[in-house]
Amino acid sequence: MPDTVEKKSAKVKLRELQDKIAQDAWDAKNRGEKVGWCASNFPQEITTTMGIAVVYPENMGAAVGAKGGGQRMCEYAEGMGYSGDLCSYSRINFAYADLKKCEELEIPFPDFLLCCNNICNCMMKWYENLAIELDIPLLMIDIPHLTKEKCDPERIKYIRAQFDDCIRQLEEITGKKMDYDKLNEVMAVSQRSSKAWLRAVSYMSATPSPFSGFDIFNNMAVACVGRGTPEAAEAFEALADEYEELVKEGKSTFKGEEKYRVLFEGIACWSNLKFTYKALQSRGVNVTASIYGPAFSFLYGSMDELMAAYAYVPNSNCFEKEVSLRVIDARKNKVDGAVFHMNRSCKNWSGKLYEMERQFKEQTGVPTIVFDGDQSDPRAFSEAQYDTRVEALVEIMEQNKKEGK
Amino acid sequence: MADLSTMIAGLKAISPKEELKKAVSAGKKVIGIMPYFCPEELVYASGMVPLGLWGADMQANESKRYYPAFICSILHTVLEMGIKGKLNDLSGIMIPASCDSLKSMGANWQYGVKTVPVINVSIAQNRKIPAGKEYTASQFKKVRDELSKISGKEITDEAIIDAIKVYNENRKALREFSFLAGKHPEAISPADRNAVIKAGYFMDRKEHTKAVLAISAELASLPESSFRGAKVVTSGILADSPSLLKIFEDLHIAVVDDQIAHESLNFRTDVPIIESDPIMGMAERIAEIEGCSVLFDPGKKRGQELVKLAQDAGADGIIWIMTKFCDPEEYDYVPVKRMIDKAGIPLLAVEVDRQMVNYEQARNAIEAFSETLC
């Protein structure tokens, strides 16, 4: 026991790591080093290896939303001329770029921008605008949307050429050199983190799941951006160990009895996180499946596979693969139903959501609901609609249980 | 003038529905072409018939089972027509992934329409670097092979070069027409201008070129224009709404040039002929296109281009035709507006939608804007 008492919990390690990533960027900025703003699914292997500090406006958008500043910042951006139709993360970021302050969270201002459009093309437009607003260089890795399950060799060649170009440009901008031996080490550490992440989320298949599925939303940020560091690998290994232990003990961090298990599809409604969580938790519904589980693993064994891995992120895959990822995860994790978030911010995700829901339902046989919301703009979310739909879902799941389905 | 009116009326009468029926009756296969910048020349080279699909002014109902309401009406209405069986005579539909909404169009079409196969088109966004051009060319070659399977015959490089020449001649004719239309607003209304350009999406390109050249010849012979209304350059994705164009005409507003994806952006840049690899020439064209929101534009050259277009055409102002729910356009608007403001050119943004019925708000805004120009 003393051993476990002295050990930091994985949650603490992950929080500290997140804080460290943020602090490293401030420190680098204060030392006069060049700092970048970076798309969340930009190949982190490049910046981690080169020791270049970057921060993630998407993470800032989520945090500002969660801390209650989403609407204020979005409205400010709308006052600048940006349409309320646009991604709320980008609106928050445009507001911050203009205001240069934000009471909920601030990130150091960038000297360059690193964009990758694998998750959406909106990213590309967003960063084009930032480059103009801030008058700084924009480096982009274009990862064309997949329409087949496997990434073709032509895509890999194209991504690789951009990867190399990007490194050359970053060397010029920052004065730091790429060390390819170190890149191999970072790739190996990233694999260690990814495998630990996969092991951690795999315990969601246990009954009860050892944790509340909403925790994934918090942990995936580090899984996404910090996985190339030994600290991240250690934190995820600790997380997986903790979950393993909880499973052995039949315990869970989910508060209350886990009566129902659901897949939660889409980005969290950060501005309404508590409400969306409580409406489920109070009815004994735990999230035991999410695309963030399997999809942020980035498994690869070679440079070519590394290129392909960035084409296999959610929303870059072909539609059939996207559906099958959810279905496999839902079956493995024994869900009783699914909650689909029609995210007003994300046209890429929302454009396919209705058909995805239909195919998911058909293939899994579980009931589903769709609700309207937004990742960081609370104006697109209705508590009444969400609550009513969750209630309806619970009723069907309850009936199904009674009928032994 | 009678000749000119007759010629324009002929192009206005071109109906995509009839053209599709005619082609199919003649035993030809037809391929639907969605925006943006699909390799249409390959369809022509295959002996099949390309048919542009930019949606229709109609209410969308069935498409709402696939797309939420906040996706643009171009995609909604193309899908609506597909689901309702209006495009069943197509032998394929080319769908690129140029914007986030288009990324799900392929799947929505595949599961919603079922009868018409999808030909996915992938275009590099880092389109100016050699690797980007190679990638686009590699994907166009896959499209060529899919078209070969549908047409049942090999598409040779010679046939592709011939098709490129046909399209380049068409583009050149349209550029000349656009220039002359800008010089003669008294003879060419905004609706006429749009109709002449739009007909090309449904007609055989050679026939279209002939018709456009004939119109241009008439325009070139006209005396200097006595038009005294406001002259504008339009910018956006699509500006073919009859109601909107009627407002322009009613208010004596002439379109003297445009930066519209459906119009000049489609014919401003030719495909260079590369004998050894003609498809690479098509990728080179994509690399050269400027001013379109769905193509990567790190320096927002769109703004500089638009200012230059307005200055070169002697425009009094710019009207930004904002296609509702088009996020690439909504992103571009803010920085480009700033560039236009800096150049001292009056700008008005008007939001339009294929499902829009009431244009009164647009009329009031355009009227107020036009009064400031004259």
Coordinates of N, CA and C in Angstrom, one line a residue, chain B residues 135-227:
Chain B
Y135 N 0.6 14.2 -57.3 CA -0.5 13.5 -56.6 C -1.8 13.7 -57.3
T136 N -2.1 15.0 -57.7 CA -3.4 15.3 -58.4 C -3.4 14.5 -59.7
A137 N -2.3 14.5 -60.4 CA -2.2 13.7 -61.7 C -2.5 12.3 -61.5
S138 N -1.9 11.7 -60.4 CA -2.0 10.3 -60.1 C -3.5 10.0 -59.8
Q139 N -4.2 10.9 -59.2 CA -5.6 10.6 -58.9 C -6.5 10.8 -60.1
F140 N -6.1 11.8 -61.0 CA -6.9 12.0 -62.2 C -6.7 10.7 -63.1
K141 N -5.5 10.1 -63.0 CA -5.3 8.9 -63.8 C -6.2 7.8 -63.4
K142 N -6.5 7.7 -62.1 CA -7.4 6.7 -61.5 C -8.8 7.0 -62.0
V143 N -9.2 8.3 -62.1 CA -10.5 8.7 -62.6 C -10.5 8.3 -64.1
R144 N -9.5 8.5 -64.8 CA -9.4 8.1 -66.3 C -9.7 6.6 -66.4
D145 N -9.1 5.8 -65.5 CA -9.3 4.4 -65.6 C -10.8 4.0 -65.2
E146 N -11.3 4.7 -64.3 CA -12.7 4.4 -63.9 C -13.7 4.7 -65.1
L147 N -13.4 5.9 -65.7 CA -14.2 6.3 -66.9 C -14.0 5.3 -68.0
S148 N -12.8 4.8 -68.2 CA -12.6 3.7 -69.2 C -13.5 2.5 -69.0
K149 N -13.6 2.1 -67.7 CA -14.4 1.0 -67.4 C -15.9 1.3 -67.7
I150 N -16.4 2.5 -67.4 CA -17.8 2.8 -67.7 C -18.0 2.9 -69.2
S151 N -17.1 3.6 -69.9 CA -17.3 3.8 -71.3 C -17.0 2.5 -72.1
G152 N -16.2 1.6 -71.5 CA -15.9 0.4 -72.2 C -14.8 0.6 -73.3
K153 N -14.1 1.7 -73.2 CA -13.0 1.9 -74.2 C -11.8 2.7 -73.5
E154 N -10.7 2.4 -74.0 CA -9.5 3.0 -73.5 C -9.5 4.5 -73.8
I155 N -9.0 5.3 -72.9 CA -8.9 6.7 -73.1 C -7.4 7.0 -73.4
T156 N -7.1 7.3 -74.6 CA -5.7 7.5 -75.0 C -5.2 8.9 -74.7
D157 N -3.9 9.1 -74.6 CA -3.4 10.4 -74.4 C -3.8 11.3 -75.5
E158 N -3.8 10.8 -76.8 CA -4.2 11.6 -77.9 C -5.6 12.2 -77.7
A159 N -6.5 11.3 -77.2 CA -7.9 11.8 -77.0 C -7.9 12.8 -75.9
I160 N -7.1 12.6 -74.9 CA -7.1 13.6 -73.8 C -6.6 15.0 -74.3
I161 N -5.5 14.9 -75.1 CA -5.0 16.2 -75.7 C -6.0 16.9 -76.5
D162 N -6.7 16.1 -77.3 CA -7.8 16.7 -78.2 C -8.8 17.3 -77.3
A163 N -9.2 16.6 -76.2 CA -10.2 17.2 -75.3 C -9.7 18.4 -74.6
I164 N -8.5 18.4 -74.2 CA -7.9 19.6 -73.6 C -8.0 20.8 -74.5
K165 N -7.7 20.6 -75.8 CA -7.7 21.6 -76.8 C -9.1 22.2 -77.0
V166 N -10.1 21.3 -77.0 CA -11.5 21.7 -77.1 C -11.9 22.6 -75.9
Y167 N -11.5 22.1 -74.7 CA -11.8 22.9 -73.5 C -11.1 24.2 -73.4
N168 N -9.8 24.2 -73.8 CA -9.0 25.5 -73.8 C -9.7 26.5 -74.8
E169 N -10.1 26.0 -75.9 CA -10.8 26.9 -76.9 C -12.1 27.4 -76.3
N170 N -12.8 26.6 -75.6 CA -14.0 27.0 -74.9 C -13.7 28.1 -73.9
R171 N -12.6 27.8 -73.1 CA -12.3 28.8 -72.1 C -11.9 30.1 -72.7
K172 N -11.1 30.1 -73.7 CA -10.7 31.3 -74.4 C -11.9 32.1 -74.9
A173 N -12.8 31.4 -75.5 CA -14.0 32.0 -76.0 C -14.8 32.6 -74.9
L174 N -14.9 32.0 -73.8 CA -15.7 32.5 -72.6 C -15.0 33.7 -72.0
R175 N -13.6 33.7 -72.0 CA -12.9 34.9 -71.5 C -13.2 36.1 -72.4
E176 N -13.2 35.9 -73.7 CA -13.4 37.0 -74.6 C -14.9 37.5 -74.4
F177 N -15.8 36.5 -74.3 CA -17.2 36.9 -74.1 C -17.3 37.7 -72.8
S178 N -16.7 37.2 -71.7 CA -16.8 37.9 -70.5 C -16.3 39.4 -70.6
F179 N -15.2 39.5 -71.3 CA -14.6 40.9 -71.5 C -15.6 41.8 -72.3
L180 N -16.1 41.2 -73.4 CA -17.0 42.0 -74.2 C -18.4 42.3 -73.5
A181 N -18.8 41.3 -72.7 CA -20.1 41.5 -72.0 C -19.9 42.7 -71.0
G182 N -18.7 42.7 -70.4 CA -18.4 43.8 -69.5 C -18.4 45.2 -70.2
K183 N -18.0 45.2 -71.5 CA -18.0 46.4 -72.2 C -19.3 46.8 -72.8
H184 N -20.3 45.9 -72.8 CA -21.6 46.2 -73.4 C -22.7 45.7 -72.5
P185 N -22.8 46.4 -71.3 CA -23.9 46.0 -70.4 C -25.3 46.4 -71.0
E186 N -25.3 47.3 -72.0 CA -26.5 47.7 -72.6 C -27.1 46.5 -73.5
A187 N -26.2 45.6 -73.9 CA -26.7 44.5 -74.7 C -26.8 43.2 -74.0
I188 N -26.0 43.1 -72.9 CA -25.9 41.8 -72.2 C -26.3 42.1 -70.7
S189 N -27.4 41.6 -70.3 CA -27.9 41.7 -68.9 C -27.1 40.7 -68.1
P190 N -27.1 40.9 -66.7 CA -26.4 39.9 -65.9 C -27.0 38.5 -66.1
A191 N -28.3 38.4 -66.3 CA -28.9 37.1 -66.6 C -28.4 36.5 -67.9
D192 N -28.3 37.4 -68.9 CA -27.8 36.9 -70.2 C -26.3 36.4 -70.0
R193 N -25.6 37.2 -69.3 CA -24.1 36.8 -69.1 C -24.0 35.4 -68.5
N194 N -24.8 35.3 -67.4 CA -24.8 34.0 -66.7 C -25.3 32.9 -67.6
A195 N -26.3 33.1 -68.4 CA -26.9 32.0 -69.2 C -25.9 31.6 -70.3
V196 N -25.2 32.5 -70.8 CA -24.2 32.1 -71.9 C -23.1 31.2 -71.2
I197 N -22.7 31.6 -70.1 CA -21.6 30.8 -69.4 C -22.2 29.5 -68.9
K198 N -23.3 29.5 -68.3 CA -23.9 28.3 -67.7 C -24.2 27.2 -68.8
A199 N -24.7 27.6 -70.0 CA -25.0 26.7 -71.0 C -23.9 25.7 -71.3
G200 N -22.7 26.1 -71.1 CA -21.5 25.3 -71.3 C -21.5 24.0 -70.5
Y201 N -22.1 24.1 -69.3 CA -22.1 22.9 -68.4 C -23.0 21.8 -68.9
F202 N -23.9 22.2 -69.9 CA -24.8 21.2 -70.4 C -24.7 20.8 -71.9
M203 N -24.0 21.7 -72.6 CA -23.9 21.5 -74.0 C -22.6 20.8 -74.4
D204 N -22.5 20.3 -75.6 CA -21.2 19.9 -76.2 C -20.3 21.1 -76.2
R205 N -19.1 21.0 -75.8 CA -18.2 22.1 -75.6 C -17.9 22.8 -77.0
K206 N -17.8 22.0 -78.0 CA -17.5 22.6 -79.3 C -18.7 23.4 -79.8
E207 N -19.9 22.9 -79.6 CA -21.1 23.7 -80.0 C -21.2 24.9 -79.1
H208 N -20.9 24.8 -77.9 CA -21.0 25.9 -77.0 C -20.0 27.0 -77.4
T209 N -18.7 26.6 -77.7 CA -17.7 27.5 -78.2 C -18.2 28.3 -79.4
K210 N -18.8 27.6 -80.3 CA -19.3 28.2 -81.6 C -20.3 29.3 -81.2
A211 N -21.2 28.9 -80.3 CA -22.3 29.8 -80.0 C -21.7 31.1 -79.3
V212 N -20.8 30.8 -78.4 CA -20.2 32.0 -77.6 C -19.4 32.9 -78.6
L213 N -18.7 32.3 -79.5 CA -17.9 33.1 -80.4 C -18.8 33.9 -81.3
A214 N -19.9 33.4 -81.7 CA -20.9 34.1 -82.5 C -21.4 35.3 -81.7
I215 N -21.7 35.1 -80.5 CA -22.2 36.2 -79.6 C -21.2 37.3 -79.5
S216 N -20.0 36.8 -79.2 CA -18.9 37.8 -79.1 C -18.6 38.6 -80.3
A217 N -18.8 38.0 -81.5 CA -18.6 38.7 -82.7 C -19.6 39.8 -82.9
E218 N -20.8 39.5 -82.5 CA -21.9 40.5 -82.5 C -21.6 41.7 -81.5
L219 N -21.1 41.3 -80.3 CA -20.8 42.3 -79.3 C -19.6 43.2 -79.8
A220 N -18.7 42.5 -80.4 CA -17.5 43.3 -80.9 C -17.9 44.3 -81.9
S221 N -19.0 44.1 -82.6 CA -19.3 45.0 -83.7 C -20.2 46.2 -83.2
L222 N -20.6 46.1 -81.9 CA -21.4 47.2 -81.4 C -20.7 48.5 -81.2
P223 N -21.4 49.6 -81.3 CA -20.7 50.9 -80.9 C -20.5 50.9 -79.4
E224 N -19.7 51.8 -79.0 CA -19.3 52.0 -77.6 C -20.6 52.1 -76.8
S225 N -20.5 51.5 -75.6 CA -21.7 51.4 -74.8 C -22.1 52.8 -74.2
S226 N -23.5 52.9 -74.1 CA -24.0 54.2 -73.5 C -24.5 53.9 -72.1
F227 N -24.2 52.7 -71.6 CA -24.7 52.3 -70.3 C -24.3 53.2 -69.2

